[in-house]
Every structure is written in structure tokens, then in C-alpha cells.
Coordinates of C-alpha atoms in Angstrom, one line a residue:
M1 CA 0.2 0.4 0.8
S2 CA 1.8 3.0 -1.4
D3 CA 1.3 6.1 1.4
T4 CA -0.6 8.4 -0.4
H5 CA -3.4 5.5 0.0
A6 CA -2.4 5.2 3.8
Q7 CA -2.8 8.8 5.1
T8 CA -6.3 9.2 2.7
A9 CA -7.9 5.2 4.4
A10 CA -10.6 6.4 6.5
Y11 CA -9.3 2.6 8.7
V12 CA -6.3 0.9 8.8
R13 CA -5.9 -2.6 10.1
E14 CA -2.9 -3.4 12.8
S15 CA -4.6 -5.8 14.4
M16 CA -6.1 -9.5 13.0
I17 CA -9.6 -10.2 14.3
G18 CA -9.9 -13.4 16.2
Q19 CA -12.2 -16.5 15.2
S20 CA -15.2 -16.3 15.3
A21 CA -17.2 -19.1 17.6
P22 CA -18.7 -21.4 14.7
P23 CA -23.3 -21.3 14.4
T24 CA -24.8 -23.2 17.2
G25 CA -26.0 -25.3 15.3
Q26 CA -22.4 -26.9 13.3
S27 CA -21.1 -27.8 16.9
G28 CA -21.6 -29.3 20.0
A29 CA -24.7 -31.9 20.8
I30 CA -27.0 -29.7 17.9
R31 CA -24.0 -30.7 15.6
W32 CA -24.3 -34.4 16.7
M33 CA -27.7 -35.0 16.1
R34 CA -27.6 -33.6 13.5
E35 CA -25.9 -35.5 12.2
N36 CA -26.3 -38.8 13.3
L37 CA -29.6 -38.8 14.9
F38 CA -32.0 -36.8 12.3
S39 CA -29.1 -36.6 9.2
G40 CA -32.2 -37.7 6.7
V41 CA -36.2 -38.3 7.2
T42 CA -35.7 -42.6 7.8
N43 CA -32.8 -41.6 10.3
T44 CA -35.4 -39.2 12.3
I45 CA -38.3 -41.6 12.3
L46 CA -35.6 -44.2 12.8
T47 CA -34.1 -41.7 15.6
L48 CA -38.2 -41.6 17.8
V49 CA -38.9 -45.0 16.6
S50 CA -36.3 -45.8 19.6
I51 CA -36.5 -44.1 21.6
Y52 CA -40.5 -44.6 22.1
V53 CA -39.2 -48.2 22.5
I54 CA -36.3 -47.0 25.3
W55 CA -39.5 -44.8 26.8
V56 CA -42.0 -47.8 26.4
I57 CA -39.2 -50.4 28.4
V58 CA -37.0 -47.5 31.0
S59 CA -41.1 -46.7 32.0
H60 CA -41.6 -50.8 32.9
L61 CA -38.1 -51.6 34.6
F62 CA -38.2 -48.0 36.0
P63 CA -40.6 -48.8 39.2
W64 CA -39.7 -51.9 39.4
F65 CA -35.6 -51.5 40.4
A66 CA -36.8 -48.3 42.4
N67 CA -38.8 -49.7 44.7
S68 CA -36.8 -53.4 44.5
I69 CA -36.6 -55.1 48.9
W70 CA -33.9 -55.8 50.2
R71 CA -34.2 -57.3 53.1
A72 CA -36.7 -60.2 53.4
D73 CA -36.2 -64.3 54.8
S74 CA -38.8 -64.7 51.4
L75 CA -40.5 -64.6 48.4
T76 CA -44.3 -63.6 50.9
Q77 CA -42.1 -60.9 53.0
C78 CA -40.8 -59.1 49.6
R79 CA -44.7 -59.2 49.2
E80 CA -45.4 -58.2 52.7
I81 CA -42.9 -54.6 52.6
R82 CA -44.1 -53.9 48.8
D83 CA -48.1 -54.1 50.2
A84 CA -46.7 -52.4 53.5
T85 CA -44.7 -49.9 51.2
V86 CA -45.7 -49.0 48.2
G87 CA -49.1 -50.8 47.1
A88 CA -50.1 -54.1 46.5
D89 CA -50.1 -53.6 42.6
A90 CA -46.8 -51.9 42.5
P91 CA -44.2 -53.8 40.4
A92 CA -41.0 -55.1 42.9
A93 CA -38.1 -55.9 42.7
C94 CA -37.5 -58.9 44.9
F95 CA -33.3 -58.8 45.1
A96 CA -33.4 -59.9 49.5
V97 CA -33.3 -63.7 47.0
I98 CA -29.9 -62.5 46.6
V99 CA -28.4 -61.3 49.1
D100 CA -30.3 -64.0 51.1
R101 CA -28.2 -66.8 48.5
W102 CA -25.1 -65.0 47.0
Q103 CA -22.7 -67.6 49.5
Q104 CA -24.9 -70.4 47.8
L105 CA -24.3 -68.6 44.0
V106 CA -21.3 -68.3 43.8
F107 CA -19.8 -70.8 45.7
G108 CA -22.0 -73.5 45.4
F109 CA -21.9 -75.7 48.4
Y110 CA -18.2 -75.2 49.5
P111 CA -18.1 -75.8 52.9
Q112 CA -18.8 -72.0 54.1
D113 CA -14.9 -72.2 57.0
K114 CA -13.7 -73.4 54.3
Y115 CA -14.3 -69.4 51.4
W116 CA -11.2 -68.4 51.9
R117 CA -9.8 -70.8 50.3
P118 CA -11.3 -70.4 46.8
V119 CA -10.7 -66.4 47.4
L120 CA -7.4 -66.5 48.1
A121 CA -7.2 -68.5 44.6
L122 CA -9.2 -65.9 42.3
V123 CA -6.1 -63.0 43.8
V124 CA -3.7 -66.0 43.0
F125 CA -5.3 -66.3 39.6
L126 CA -5.3 -63.0 38.9
A127 CA -1.6 -62.5 40.2
A128 CA -0.2 -65.4 37.7
I129 CA -2.6 -64.2 34.9
A130 CA -1.0 -60.4 35.1
P131 CA 2.3 -60.8 33.8
I132 CA 0.5 -63.0 30.9
L133 CA -1.7 -60.5 29.4
F134 CA 0.2 -57.0 29.8
Q135 CA 4.4 -57.0 28.7
S136 CA 5.2 -53.6 30.8
L137 CA 5.1 -56.1 34.0
P138 CA 8.6 -58.3 34.4
R139 CA 9.4 -61.7 32.7
K140 CA 10.5 -63.4 35.7
A141 CA 6.7 -63.6 37.1
L142 CA 5.9 -65.8 34.5
W143 CA 7.8 -67.9 37.0
F144 CA 4.8 -67.3 39.3
S145 CA 2.2 -67.4 36.4
A146 CA 3.8 -71.6 35.8
A147 CA 3.2 -72.6 39.8
A148 CA 0.1 -71.0 39.7
P149 CA -2.0 -73.8 38.5
F150 CA -0.3 -75.7 41.2
L151 CA -1.3 -73.0 43.7
L152 CA -4.9 -72.9 42.5
F153 CA -5.5 -76.8 42.1
F154 CA -4.4 -77.6 46.0
L155 CA -6.4 -74.1 47.5
L156 CA -9.7 -75.3 45.3
W157 CA -9.4 -79.3 46.9
G158 CA -7.0 -78.8 49.6
G159 CA -5.3 -82.5 49.9
S160 CA -1.5 -83.8 50.6
V161 CA -0.5 -80.5 49.1
W162 CA 2.7 -83.6 47.7
L163 CA -0.1 -84.1 45.5
P164 CA 0.5 -81.2 43.2
V165 CA 4.4 -81.2 43.9
C166 CA 4.7 -84.2 41.9
V167 CA 2.3 -83.7 39.3
A168 CA 4.0 -80.5 38.8
L169 CA 7.7 -82.6 39.2
G170 CA 6.7 -85.1 35.9
F171 CA 6.7 -81.5 33.4
V172 CA 9.9 -81.0 34.9
I173 CA 11.1 -84.5 33.1
G174 CA 9.0 -83.0 30.1
A175 CA 11.9 -80.2 30.2
V176 CA 15.4 -82.0 31.2
A177 CA 14.1 -84.8 28.9
Y178 CA 14.2 -82.2 26.0
R179 CA 16.8 -79.8 26.7
L180 CA 19.2 -83.0 27.0
L181 CA 18.4 -84.8 24.0
V182 CA 17.3 -82.1 21.4
A183 CA 21.4 -80.8 20.5
S184 CA 22.4 -85.1 20.1
A185 CA 18.4 -86.7 18.7
G186 CA 17.2 -84.7 17.1
T187 CA 13.7 -81.7 18.4
L188 CA 11.1 -84.2 16.7
T189 CA 12.8 -87.2 19.1
A190 CA 13.2 -85.1 21.6
T191 CA 9.5 -84.4 22.0
L192 CA 8.4 -87.3 22.0
A193 CA 10.0 -87.8 25.0
A194 CA 9.4 -84.7 26.3
I195 CA 5.8 -86.5 26.2
V196 CA 5.6 -89.8 27.4
L197 CA 8.6 -90.0 30.0
P198 CA 6.4 -88.2 31.8
L199 CA 3.0 -89.7 31.1
L200 CA 4.9 -92.6 31.9
Y201 CA 6.1 -91.2 35.4
W202 CA 2.3 -90.2 36.6
L203 CA 1.0 -93.4 35.1
F204 CA 3.7 -95.5 37.3
L205 CA 5.1 -93.2 40.3
A206 CA 3.4 -90.4 40.6
G207 CA 1.1 -91.8 42.9
P208 CA 3.4 -94.4 44.9
L209 CA 6.1 -90.9 45.2
D210 CA 3.2 -89.1 46.0
A211 CA 1.8 -91.3 49.4
A212 CA 5.4 -91.6 50.7
L213 CA 6.6 -88.2 51.2
T214 CA 2.4 -87.6 52.4
A215 CA 3.5 -91.1 54.6
V216 CA 6.8 -88.8 55.7
A217 CA 5.4 -85.0 56.5
P218 CA 1.5 -85.7 55.9
V219 CA 1.4 -81.9 55.1
G220 CA -1.7 -80.4 53.2
L221 CA -5.6 -79.0 53.4
E222 CA -8.3 -80.2 54.1
Y223 CA -10.2 -82.3 51.0
V224 CA -13.2 -81.2 49.3
Q225 CA -14.9 -83.3 47.3
S226 CA -15.8 -82.1 43.8
K227 CA -19.9 -83.1 44.3
D228 CA -19.4 -79.8 46.9
F229 CA -18.6 -76.8 44.2
G230 CA -20.5 -75.1 42.0
G231 CA -22.1 -72.2 41.0
F232 CA -19.8 -69.3 39.8
T233 CA -17.1 -71.0 41.2
L234 CA -18.3 -74.4 38.8
S235 CA -18.1 -72.0 36.0
F236 CA -15.0 -69.8 36.4
I237 CA -12.5 -73.2 37.0
I238 CA -14.3 -74.9 34.2
G239 CA -14.3 -71.8 31.8
V240 CA -10.8 -70.8 33.4
A241 CA -9.2 -74.6 32.3
G242 CA -11.1 -75.2 29.2
I243 CA -9.8 -71.8 27.7
A244 CA -5.6 -72.5 29.0
L245 CA -6.1 -76.2 28.0
S246 CA -7.5 -75.6 25.1
L247 CA -5.0 -72.8 23.0
P248 CA -2.6 -74.2 22.7
L249 CA -4.1 -77.7 22.0
G250 CA -6.1 -75.6 19.4
I251 CA -2.6 -74.6 17.7
L252 CA -0.8 -77.8 17.4
L253 CA -4.6 -79.2 15.9
A254 CA -4.0 -76.9 13.2
L255 CA -0.5 -77.5 12.6
G256 CA -1.1 -81.0 12.3
R257 CA -4.3 -80.0 9.6
Q258 CA -1.7 -78.2 7.7
S259 CA 1.2 -80.9 8.3
H260 CA 2.1 -82.1 5.1
L261 CA 3.1 -85.4 7.5
F262 CA -0.2 -87.9 5.3
I263 CA -0.8 -89.2 9.0
I264 CA -0.3 -86.0 11.6
K265 CA -3.0 -84.2 8.3
M266 CA -5.6 -87.4 8.7
I267 CA -5.4 -88.5 12.7
S268 CA -5.5 -83.8 13.0
V269 CA -9.0 -83.8 10.6
G270 CA -10.1 -86.2 11.4
F271 CA -10.0 -85.2 15.1
I272 CA -11.2 -81.4 14.1
E273 CA -14.8 -82.6 12.2
V274 CA -15.5 -85.1 14.7
I275 CA -15.6 -83.0 17.7
R276 CA -16.9 -80.0 15.4
G277 CA -19.4 -82.1 14.4
V278 CA -21.6 -83.1 17.8
P279 CA -22.9 -80.4 19.8
L280 CA -21.5 -79.7 23.4
I281 CA -24.3 -81.4 25.8
V282 CA -23.4 -85.1 23.4
W283 CA -19.7 -84.5 23.9
L284 CA -21.0 -83.7 28.3
F285 CA -22.6 -86.5 28.4
T286 CA -20.0 -89.1 27.2
A287 CA -17.7 -87.7 29.8
S288 CA -20.3 -87.8 32.3
L289 CA -22.4 -90.9 31.6
L290 CA -20.3 -93.3 28.9
L291 CA -16.6 -93.3 29.3
N292 CA -16.0 -94.9 32.8
Y293 CA -17.5 -97.7 30.8
F294 CA -14.1 -97.2 28.5
L295 CA -12.7 -97.1 32.0
P296 CA -10.9 -100.1 33.6
P297 CA -13.0 -101.3 36.1
G298 CA -13.4 -99.9 39.9
T299 CA -12.0 -96.6 38.4
N300 CA -13.2 -93.9 40.3
F301 CA -12.5 -90.7 37.4
D302 CA -13.4 -86.8 38.7
L303 CA -16.0 -86.2 36.6
M304 CA -15.5 -82.4 37.1
L305 CA -11.8 -84.0 35.9
R306 CA -13.5 -85.8 32.8
V307 CA -15.7 -82.0 32.1
I308 CA -12.9 -80.3 32.2
I309 CA -11.1 -82.3 29.7
M310 CA -14.4 -82.8 27.5
V311 CA -14.6 -78.5 27.4
T312 CA -11.1 -78.6 26.1
L313 CA -11.2 -81.1 23.5
F314 CA -14.6 -79.4 21.6
S315 CA -12.9 -75.9 22.0
A316 CA -9.8 -76.7 20.7
A317 CA -11.2 -78.0 17.8
Y318 CA -12.6 -74.2 16.9
I319 CA -10.0 -73.6 18.3
A320 CA -7.4 -75.0 15.5
E321 CA -10.0 -74.0 12.9
V322 CA -10.0 -70.0 14.6
V323 CA -6.1 -70.4 14.1
R324 CA -5.5 -72.1 10.5
G325 CA -8.2 -69.3 8.8
G326 CA -5.2 -67.5 10.7
L327 CA -2.2 -68.6 9.0
A328 CA -4.1 -68.9 6.2
A329 CA -4.0 -65.2 5.8
L330 CA -0.1 -65.0 5.6
P331 CA 0.9 -64.7 2.7
K332 CA 3.5 -67.7 1.2
G333 CA 6.6 -65.0 1.2
Q334 CA 6.7 -65.1 4.9
Y335 CA 7.0 -68.5 4.6
E336 CA 9.5 -67.9 1.7
G337 CA 11.6 -65.8 4.3
A338 CA 11.3 -68.1 7.0
D339 CA 13.3 -70.4 4.8
S340 CA 15.6 -68.0 3.4
L341 CA 17.4 -67.4 7.1
G342 CA 18.0 -71.1 6.8
L343 CA 15.1 -71.5 10.1
D344 CA 13.6 -75.4 10.3
Y345 CA 10.2 -75.9 11.1
W346 CA 9.2 -75.0 14.0
Q347 CA 11.6 -71.9 14.5
S348 CA 10.0 -71.0 11.9
M349 CA 6.8 -71.4 13.2
R350 CA 8.0 -69.5 16.5
L351 CA 9.7 -66.7 15.6
V352 CA 7.7 -66.0 12.3
I353 CA 4.5 -67.8 11.6
L354 CA 2.4 -68.1 14.4
P355 CA 3.6 -64.5 16.5
Q356 CA 1.4 -63.0 13.3
A357 CA -1.4 -65.4 12.1
L358 CA -1.9 -65.5 16.3
K359 CA -2.0 -61.7 15.6
I360 CA -5.2 -62.2 13.1
S361 CA -6.7 -64.4 15.1
I362 CA -7.3 -62.8 18.3
P363 CA -11.0 -61.5 17.5
G364 CA -12.5 -65.5 16.8
I365 CA -10.4 -67.0 19.0
V366 CA -11.8 -64.5 22.2
N367 CA -14.9 -64.8 20.5
T368 CA -15.2 -68.5 20.7
F369 CA -13.2 -68.3 24.7
I370 CA -16.3 -66.4 26.2
G371 CA -19.3 -69.1 23.7
L372 CA -16.1 -70.8 25.8
F373 CA -17.2 -69.7 29.4
K374 CA -20.6 -69.4 28.6
D375 CA -21.4 -72.7 27.8
T376 CA -20.1 -73.7 30.8
T377 CA -24.2 -73.8 31.7
L378 CA -24.2 -76.8 29.8
V379 CA -22.9 -79.1 32.7
V380 CA -26.4 -78.6 34.7
F381 CA -28.1 -81.2 32.5
I382 CA -24.9 -83.7 33.9
G383 CA -26.4 -83.6 37.9
L384 CA -23.8 -80.4 38.6
L385 CA -25.4 -77.0 39.6
D386 CA -23.7 -74.7 38.0
P387 CA -25.5 -70.3 38.8
I388 CA -28.1 -71.7 36.5
G389 CA -29.1 -75.2 39.0
L390 CA -28.9 -73.0 41.6
T391 CA -31.2 -70.9 40.1
N392 CA -33.1 -73.7 40.1
A393 CA -32.6 -75.4 43.6
I394 CA -33.3 -71.9 45.2
R395 CA -36.7 -71.9 43.9
A396 CA -37.1 -75.8 44.8
S397 CA -37.2 -74.3 48.2
T398 CA -40.5 -72.9 49.9
D399 CA -39.3 -69.3 50.6
W400 CA -38.1 -68.1 47.7
N401 CA -40.3 -70.8 45.2
G402 CA -41.6 -67.9 42.9
V403 CA -38.7 -65.8 42.0
Y404 CA -37.7 -65.1 38.5
W405 CA -36.2 -62.5 37.4
E406 CA -34.1 -61.2 40.6
L407 CA -31.8 -63.9 40.3
F408 CA -31.7 -64.3 36.6
I409 CA -30.3 -61.0 36.3
F410 CA -27.3 -61.8 39.0
V411 CA -26.3 -65.0 37.2
G412 CA -26.8 -63.1 33.9
L413 CA -24.4 -59.6 35.5
M414 CA -21.9 -61.9 36.9
F415 CA -21.2 -64.0 33.8
F416 CA -21.5 -60.3 31.7
I417 CA -19.2 -58.9 33.6
A418 CA -16.1 -62.0 33.2
C419 CA -17.4 -61.9 29.3
F420 CA -17.1 -58.3 29.1
S421 CA -13.9 -57.5 30.1
M422 CA -11.8 -60.6 27.8
G423 CA -13.6 -58.7 25.1
R424 CA -12.4 -55.2 26.4
Y425 CA -8.5 -57.1 26.8
S426 CA -9.1 -58.1 23.2
L427 CA -9.8 -54.6 22.2
F428 CA -6.6 -53.6 24.2
L429 CA -4.2 -56.1 22.5
E430 CA -5.9 -55.8 18.6
K431 CA -4.6 -51.7 19.2
K432 CA -1.1 -52.5 21.2
L433 CA -0.4 -55.0 18.1
Q434 CA -1.8 -52.5 16.1
R435 CA 0.6 -49.6 17.0
E436 CA 3.6 -52.3 16.9
H437 CA 2.5 -52.8 13.8
R438 CA 3.3 -49.2 12.7

């Protein structure tokens, strides 16, 4: 601008004007509602219908929850309190049944003076699984994670402290045999020795060794029979055991199905197809009724252990197909790259292929785990009292005959917390691996 024009100008701006706030309809909650709820005729109609449905549901459920009764000894007393406070026709939830029977729903028939044992077992489980789920924790804590299953067994069932020690010794024998033979005899021979030697030890030596140690030093806790387990404790034990055991077995089955060895491939395919082709309830009845016919006379095979084995095998078949999908999704160049580095089969799988395949398979694996955890309620059909079975037992009593929704809401809430936690960890792991990939 020239000096003459600057002197004759009526106004010269010396500073920039700050930005003005956007119009009310183009920012904040109003903008979000216009874009997401009322962006068109169809969206507006669906929004109004949804609001009406939500209003109808809330208007019926809110009084039922607001008038809920938490202190009563029976359903009859709940109704008397409701009639005296809010009227005979008013809806009111009788959550007093939860206050009265929550211990039974959580612990089943586990002895009350020993409730500290499953509670402590839950704390040990959470502490043991934390280093596995979160890499920020010290890696040395994995030793505690490896010892935790034996400690959990001892806390929950009790008995001699030497039994879990003798069982753990079998895994030590397998690990030592593998390390001694892998360099001289090869990976296949070392792997077979690591499997066969512990099995022989458990079949012939673990029992006598446990009896001898117990006779010398009888240390342990009071034994609790499996029939005393029930409620959410039973579902949690079966679900966690099935999840922990089915993942490695499913990975091996997936690798076996893609193996070039004919016998291993056919065994893997046959196992997966037979297990997946039959409903879980049939396998549970097989574990409950038919398995004893194939065992030697006089053999006492614990029912809960049989159920855990069947649930594990059933879940492993589905995990195998999920992992196989992850393996098939990898480009062929990944396999060729592993071969070009001079890695053998197990090294390439452990270092190159499986980490990528499992990353792809995380949603499917967690989805299978959630389904498995919820399917533990099927054990009610073979005589084990899971939370659903205990609701039937509670409603069969004269005090709480007629209570339905309150019990099912409590059971559903417990399962929702467990399944929602698994789902959230799955999302956390997916985001973490995506950041690492970038």
C-alpha cells in the first residue's frame, strides 16, 4: 500500500481479528444430533421409534428397580413389605433373594468356613495371569504364572501338598529330557521323549511317590470333594481350565491340519471334524455316562475332570479352525522368508509365522473363549450345579418359590462381567499390536 493511500484511508487494520465461534447448529451436541440422529427422513423416523421403544422399556423397568426390596427372609415377606410401602399393585423386585443366597450362587456347596480358599485362589489366578496379559510387568513373574495352576489346585481341592508337587515334577522331567536330547537326537525325538517320559512317570511313579511323601510329612489342607463345587466358582474353574488348555492344543491341531505328514494331517482333520460335528451337550453326556464304560473296573475318574477334558477338546477343535484361518491369511512370502533365513519348521513357526497368525486370529480366538465360558452352564444337564442349576434349587425351596428375574439378572451380571472383560482385553491387545506394527 502506498503512503498517499495510507494517509487518505478512513481505517487501517493493525491486528488480526480473532476467530468467531461457529454457529450453534454447527457445533457441539446439536451438530452431533443433526449428523447422527436426524440426518435424513429415514434416520429421523428410526430415531423417534427407538426413543419410544427405550421409553417404554425404561418406564416399565424403572419402577420395578426403584421399589426393589433388599431385606426379607422369603418372597412372602417381600410382598408384605411391598404392600405396606408402595401398594399391592406396584411392581417391586425382590432382590432379598440375592442377599440371602449370594454365597450359594457364588460358591455352591463349598464349606462356608473354607470360603477363603476360593477367594485366595482367585487372587492368585489374577496375579498369575497378569504377567501373561501385560508385557510391562517383569518377565521373572512368569515363573509364578507357571507354578500357579498347581497352587490353585491345592487351594481349591486341598488334600496333600505333595500331590501337586509330584504332578509338577512330571513337567520338569519333560523339560529336562527335551533339553538333553534336542541337540543330540533332534527336535522330533526330544519332543516325543518330553511327552512320553512324563506320561510314564504320572502313570507309574507319581502316585507311589505322593503316598511315600505324605507318609513321611503329612502336610496339606482338608480335602473338598468336587461334588461340593457349584455356582459361579464351578463355571469359572471349568471355563478358565478349558481356555488355558484349549489354546495350545488348538494351535497344535491347526499346525497338524496343515502338515505335509499324511498320518498327522488325517488325525488332526478327523479329530476336528468329529468334535465339531457333535453338540457340546452330547460330549458332556459322553463324559458323564459313557466314559466310565471304557475305563478299567473300579476306576474313579472325577466328573469335573471329565467335564474339563471334554470342554477342552471341544474348544480346541474350534480354536484350531480359527488359527488355521490366521495361517491361511499370511502371504506365502512369509513362509519363504522364514525358509530363506535357514530356520527349521519349529523355529519358523515360533518366530515368524505363529506370531502373525495369532495376531490376525485374536478376535476369533476371544470370541471362541467367550462362547466356551458361557457354555459352561450346560453342565447343569449332567448333574453339576452351575449358577443356572442353583437358581432352580433356590426356587424349589418354599421361601423363594416364584422368584425368577432377580436370580437370572444376578447370574447374567456375573457372566457379563467376565465376558465383557475378555472382550475389552481383546480390543486392548488389538490396538497395542496395531501400534507396534506401525
